[in-house]
């Protein structure tokens, strides 16, 4: 039997990082629990202090097929390279012509840089672009391949 799971990303500003990843993945903000029209209404009804409303966030695949991703506010900054990261697979695979792969990788990279990502490194193999190593607005690593 499988276990339902979600990925959680530690961060300082869950709302900011969640918005970035909505852009990166085509996800949407997760709906509030059943019975509430908004998260604000849910927080209010549960007497959550307003200064805690950005302690977490969640995004979901709008088609419901892929796992949700949660963002949890933590006090400490990231100090070392991630041991787990996402690879955004946009190039179409190695069977695609290299010039198309590179166009797709660069187009997505440019969109994410405009959305707040930072380029760490362009990774090449045999003098051709293989992937981009990027970081989200809080320094969490991911790749565009």
XYZ file of N, CA and C in Angstrom:
435
model
N 0.845 -1.174 0.000
C 0.000 0.000 0.000
C 0.893 1.240 0.000
N 0.541 2.228 -0.804
C 1.301 3.467 -0.842
C 0.810 4.419 0.237
N 1.628 5.387 0.540
C 1.307 6.401 1.530
C 1.181 7.739 0.835
N 0.107 8.460 1.121
C -0.029 9.811 0.580
C 1.066 10.675 1.183
N 1.666 11.547 0.356
C 2.757 12.384 0.844
C 2.690 13.749 0.186
N 3.404 14.666 0.796
C 3.600 15.997 0.237
C 5.055 16.360 0.462
N 5.530 17.263 -0.325
C 6.884 17.782 -0.160
C 6.769 19.076 0.630
N 7.641 19.281 1.607
C 7.625 20.512 2.395
C 8.956 21.219 2.244
N 8.881 22.528 1.967
C 10.071 23.354 1.823
C 10.124 24.335 2.983
N 11.210 24.286 3.762
C 11.408 25.243 4.845
C 11.804 26.593 4.245
N 11.291 27.665 4.827
C 11.577 28.999 4.285
C 11.255 30.069 5.329
N 11.637 31.300 5.039
C 11.345 32.425 5.929
C 10.020 33.096 5.590
N 9.634 33.071 4.303
C 8.411 33.738 3.848
C 7.600 32.775 2.991
N 6.765 31.930 3.621
C 6.014 30.934 2.863
C 5.184 31.490 1.713
N 4.534 32.628 1.903
C 3.700 33.181 0.823
C 4.548 33.533 -0.395
N 5.702 34.164 -0.178
C 6.597 34.541 -1.275
C 7.089 33.316 -2.032
N 7.567 32.335 -1.308
C 8.130 31.148 -1.938
C 7.025 30.341 -2.628
N 5.856 30.273 -2.027
C 4.733 29.562 -2.655
C 4.346 30.214 -3.980
N 4.294 31.544 -4.024
C 3.967 32.238 -5.279
C 4.998 31.921 -6.367
N 6.280 31.918 -5.993
C 7.319 31.586 -6.970
C 7.087 30.184 -7.530
N 6.851 29.214 -6.650
C 6.703 27.838 -7.108
C 5.408 27.624 -7.878
N 4.381 28.419 -7.623
C 3.180 28.376 -8.482
C 3.578 28.736 -9.910
N 4.385 29.762 -10.056
C 4.861 30.170 -11.379
C 5.730 29.081 -11.998
N 6.652 28.552 -11.230
C 7.602 27.563 -11.750
C 6.925 26.277 -12.187
N 5.897 25.863 -11.466
C 5.288 24.552 -11.716
C 3.916 24.603 -12.372
N 3.332 25.800 -12.494
C 1.969 25.886 -13.003
C 0.946 25.429 -11.979
N 1.333 25.445 -10.701
C 0.436 25.070 -9.608
C -0.417 26.281 -9.222
N -1.369 26.044 -8.327
C -2.196 27.104 -7.768
C -2.172 26.996 -6.245
N -2.516 28.095 -5.586
C -2.620 28.055 -4.123
C -3.677 27.011 -3.743
N -3.389 26.228 -2.720
C -4.343 25.205 -2.283
C -5.598 25.847 -1.730
N -6.718 25.183 -1.957
C -7.995 25.672 -1.442
C -8.027 25.585 0.078
N -8.798 26.460 0.719
C -8.965 26.349 2.169
C -9.746 25.079 2.497
N -9.727 24.671 3.761
C -10.471 23.472 4.151
C -11.960 23.595 3.818
N -12.594 22.459 3.599
C -14.030 22.425 3.297
C -14.802 23.167 4.385
N -15.752 23.983 3.944
C -16.568 24.747 4.887
C -16.138 26.197 5.021
N -14.991 26.558 4.457
C -14.499 27.939 4.510
C -14.248 28.427 3.084
N -14.629 29.656 2.806
C -14.429 30.235 1.480
C -13.014 30.760 1.277
N -12.345 31.146 2.365
C -10.993 31.694 2.275
C -10.153 31.169 3.432
N -8.848 31.246 3.252
C -7.941 30.907 4.349
C -8.098 31.894 5.503
N -8.329 33.167 5.164
C -8.500 34.186 6.206
C -9.691 33.854 7.104
N -10.771 33.388 6.495
C -11.947 32.996 7.283
C -11.616 31.803 8.180
N -10.865 30.848 7.649
C -10.478 29.673 8.436
C -9.601 30.095 9.607
N -8.584 30.953 9.327
C -7.713 31.431 10.399
C -8.519 32.157 11.468
N -9.423 33.017 11.042
C -10.234 33.803 11.978
C -11.101 32.895 12.832
N -11.777 31.949 12.193
C -12.674 31.044 12.929
C -11.917 30.160 13.918
N -10.668 29.858 13.624
C -9.866 29.034 14.527
C -9.025 29.871 15.480
N -9.248 31.200 15.490
C -8.540 32.115 16.388
C -7.025 32.077 16.220
N -6.583 31.894 14.974
C -5.153 31.941 14.693
C -4.753 33.413 14.677
N -3.768 33.817 15.485
C -3.339 35.220 15.480
C -2.878 35.649 14.090
N -3.209 36.867 13.695
C -2.899 37.333 12.346
C -1.405 37.291 12.043
N -0.544 37.468 13.050
C 0.898 37.419 12.791
C 1.395 36.000 12.496
N 0.522 34.995 12.602
C 0.882 33.617 12.273
C 0.297 33.160 10.936
N -0.432 34.029 10.240
C -1.095 33.631 9.000
C -0.110 33.274 7.891
N 1.112 33.754 7.951
C 2.112 33.403 6.942
C 3.130 32.404 7.492
N 2.714 31.589 8.457
C 3.613 30.562 8.982
C 3.679 29.344 8.068
N 2.776 29.275 7.113
C 2.763 28.160 6.179
C 1.942 28.499 4.957
N 2.167 27.738 3.907
C 1.391 27.877 2.678
C 1.410 26.518 1.987
N 0.480 26.344 1.064
C 0.403 25.089 0.327
C -0.039 25.386 -1.102
N 0.579 24.672 -2.056
C 0.180 24.788 -3.448
C -0.151 23.402 -3.981
N -0.984 23.387 -5.029
C -1.470 22.114 -5.556
C -1.466 22.118 -7.070
N -1.328 20.941 -7.627
C -1.488 20.738 -9.064
C -2.956 20.989 -9.395
N -3.265 21.927 -10.285
C -4.671 22.222 -10.578
C -5.435 21.029 -11.149
N -4.711 20.036 -11.694
C -5.362 18.836 -12.223
C -5.483 17.739 -11.174
N -4.883 17.946 -10.005
C -4.983 16.972 -8.923
C -4.159 15.718 -9.109
N -3.279 15.691 -10.093
C -2.511 14.480 -10.372
C -1.195 14.414 -9.607
N -0.551 15.561 -9.400
C 0.779 15.579 -8.793
C 0.693 15.969 -7.321
N 1.728 15.665 -6.545
C 1.688 15.953 -5.108
C 1.591 17.444 -4.798
N 0.978 17.740 -3.684
C 0.973 19.107 -3.165
C 2.359 19.436 -2.616
N 2.637 20.722 -2.511
C 3.885 21.172 -1.903
C 3.526 22.164 -0.811
N 4.099 21.962 0.353
C 3.861 22.835 1.498
C 5.109 23.676 1.759
N 4.896 24.832 2.361
C 5.977 25.742 2.710
C 5.811 26.074 4.182
N 6.857 25.858 4.951
C 6.800 26.006 6.396
C 7.803 27.063 6.841
N 7.308 28.035 7.596
C 8.186 29.083 8.119
C 9.080 28.497 9.205
N 10.382 28.731 9.044
C 11.360 28.294 10.044
C 12.260 29.481 10.375
N 12.816 29.527 11.574
C 13.613 30.691 11.981
C 15.022 30.716 11.391
N 15.577 29.559 11.063
C 16.961 29.526 10.623
C 17.047 29.601 9.100
N 18.087 30.274 8.577
C 18.280 30.329 7.122
C 18.894 29.030 6.612
N 18.794 28.818 5.335
C 19.458 27.677 4.702
C 20.960 27.898 4.814
N 21.712 26.864 5.180
C 23.151 27.030 5.383
C 24.002 26.151 4.471
N 23.434 25.098 3.897
C 24.195 24.202 3.015
C 23.351 23.866 1.787
N 23.991 23.284 0.793
C 23.295 22.882 -0.433
C 22.216 21.850 -0.108
N 21.080 21.981 -0.791
C 19.990 21.013 -0.623
C 20.479 19.602 -0.969
N 20.045 18.617 -0.220
C 20.309 17.226 -0.577
C 19.190 16.689 -1.476
N 18.070 17.367 -1.490
C 16.935 17.018 -2.334
C 16.545 18.276 -3.087
N 16.321 18.161 -4.381
C 15.885 19.323 -5.145
C 14.966 18.873 -6.271
N 14.244 19.819 -6.840
C 13.368 19.529 -7.965
C 14.115 19.757 -9.269
N 13.868 18.891 -10.244
C 14.320 19.083 -11.617
C 13.083 19.384 -12.453
N 13.022 20.569 -13.030
C 11.917 20.926 -13.907
C 12.276 20.421 -15.299
N 11.609 19.385 -15.732
C 11.957 18.683 -16.966
C 11.206 19.308 -18.143
N 11.813 20.314 -18.751
C 11.157 21.084 -19.804
C 11.731 20.826 -21.198
N 12.888 20.186 -21.292
C 13.609 20.086 -22.558
C 13.063 19.016 -23.495
N 12.350 18.037 -22.966
C 11.805 16.981 -23.811
C 12.647 15.724 -23.879
N 13.763 15.704 -23.176
C 14.590 14.500 -23.143
C 15.712 14.518 -24.165
N 16.669 13.637 -23.982
C 17.876 13.612 -24.814
C 17.595 13.189 -26.256
N 16.445 12.620 -26.533
C 16.129 12.241 -27.915
C 15.728 13.446 -28.766
N 15.466 14.583 -28.117
C 15.115 15.809 -28.838
C 16.375 16.460 -29.401
N 16.260 17.169 -30.524
C 17.431 17.893 -31.037
C 17.975 18.875 -29.994
N 19.296 18.962 -29.891
C 19.930 19.778 -28.861
C 19.489 21.230 -28.931
N 19.349 21.799 -30.126
C 18.971 23.209 -30.216
C 17.580 23.449 -29.642
N 16.651 22.496 -29.796
C 15.315 22.636 -29.193
C 15.380 22.492 -27.678
N 16.178 21.525 -27.224
C 16.335 21.341 -25.782
C 16.863 22.623 -25.149
N 17.912 23.175 -25.753
C 18.524 24.384 -25.197
C 17.539 25.554 -25.223
N 16.773 25.715 -26.296
C 15.764 26.792 -26.357
C 14.760 26.659 -25.223
N 14.283 25.452 -24.980
C 13.277 25.212 -23.929
C 13.855 25.491 -22.540
N 15.076 25.033 -22.326
C 15.728 25.256 -21.024
C 15.934 26.751 -20.801
N 16.461 27.436 -21.795
C 16.730 28.871 -21.643
C 15.443 29.678 -21.490
N 14.388 29.351 -22.243
C 13.114 30.069 -22.136
C 12.550 29.929 -20.712
N 12.533 28.704 -20.200
C 12.030 28.494 -18.840
C 12.935 29.180 -17.827
N 14.238 29.069 -18.004
C 15.175 29.743 -17.099
C 14.946 31.240 -17.068
N 14.761 31.852 -18.237
C 14.515 33.296 -18.304
C 13.227 33.669 -17.573
N 12.172 32.867 -17.744
C 10.898 33.134 -17.061
C 11.070 33.067 -15.542
N 11.837 32.089 -15.081
C 12.018 31.921 -13.637
C 12.954 32.970 -13.054
N 13.947 33.390 -13.820
C 14.792 34.494 -13.371
C 13.956 35.761 -13.219
N 13.054 36.010 -14.136
C 12.168 37.172 -14.048
C 11.220 37.061 -12.863
N 10.909 35.828 -12.441
C 10.007 35.602 -11.309
C 10.722 35.617 -9.961
N 12.061 35.773 -9.972
C 12.787 35.878 -8.711
C 13.855 34.841 -8.474
N 14.061 33.917 -9.409
C 15.123 32.915 -9.252
C 16.486 33.567 -9.468
N 17.522 32.861 -9.032
C 18.906 33.271 -9.232
C 19.641 32.147 -9.953
N 20.427 32.502 -10.961
C 21.235 31.520 -11.670
C 22.476 31.204 -10.846
N 22.698 29.922 -10.574
C 23.914 29.480 -9.897
C 24.956 29.078 -10.930
N 24.511 28.271 -11.922
C 25.467 27.784 -12.902
C 24.741 27.240 -14.131
N 25.309 27.515 -15.303
C 24.906 26.828 -16.524
C 25.786 25.594 -16.616
N 25.186 24.418 -16.675
C 25.941 23.172 -16.687
C 25.955 22.623 -18.115
N 27.157 22.464 -18.652
C 27.325 21.988 -20.026
C 27.998 20.632 -20.044
N 27.672 19.877 -21.088
C 28.324 18.609 -21.366
C 28.745 18.645 -22.825
N 29.997 18.378 -23.089
C 30.510 18.417 -24.466
C 30.183 19.739 -25.154
N 30.340 20.839 -24.430
C 30.115 22.200 -24.947
C 28.676 22.483 -25.352
N 27.722 21.711 -24.821
C 26.306 21.993 -25.063
C 25.597 22.107 -23.724
N 24.616 22.998 -23.646
C 23.889 23.201 -22.401
C 23.141 21.937 -22.016
N 23.393 21.459 -20.805
C 22.681 20.295 -20.275
C 21.538 20.731 -19.364
N 21.843 21.653 -18.443
C 20.796 22.150 -17.547
C 21.245 23.440 -16.865
N 20.284 24.118 -16.273
C 20.548 25.301 -15.464
C 20.348 24.940 -14.004
N 21.305 25.324 -13.180
C 21.182 25.181 -11.729
C 20.752 26.552 -11.233
N 19.573 26.617 -10.632
C 18.991 27.865 -10.145
C 18.663 27.749 -8.666
N 18.312 28.882 -8.072
C 17.797 28.920 -6.708
C 16.521 29.746 -6.697
N 15.569 29.345 -5.869
C 14.337 30.121 -5.721
C 14.637 31.399 -4.928
N 13.653 32.263 -4.678
C 13.934 33.541 -4.010
C 14.585 33.429 -2.629
N 14.516 32.267 -1.994
C 15.167 32.099 -0.684
C 16.388 31.198 -0.740
N 16.861 30.877 -1.943
C 18.104 30.124 -2.064
C 17.963 28.627 -2.119
N 16.746 28.092 -2.282
C 16.569 26.656 -2.419
C 16.914 26.240 -3.848
N 17.784 25.248 -3.977
C 18.279 24.797 -5.280
C 17.207 24.065 -6.071
N 17.258 24.235 -7.395
C 16.486 23.415 -8.326
C 17.171 23.511 -9.684
N 16.812 22.616 -10.587
C 17.410 22.622 -11.912
C 16.327 22.685 -12.980
N 16.682 23.291 -14.100
C 15.842 23.274 -15.288
C 16.585 22.409 -16.297
N 16.000 21.270 -16.645
C 16.634 20.296 -17.529
C 15.780 20.031 -18.749
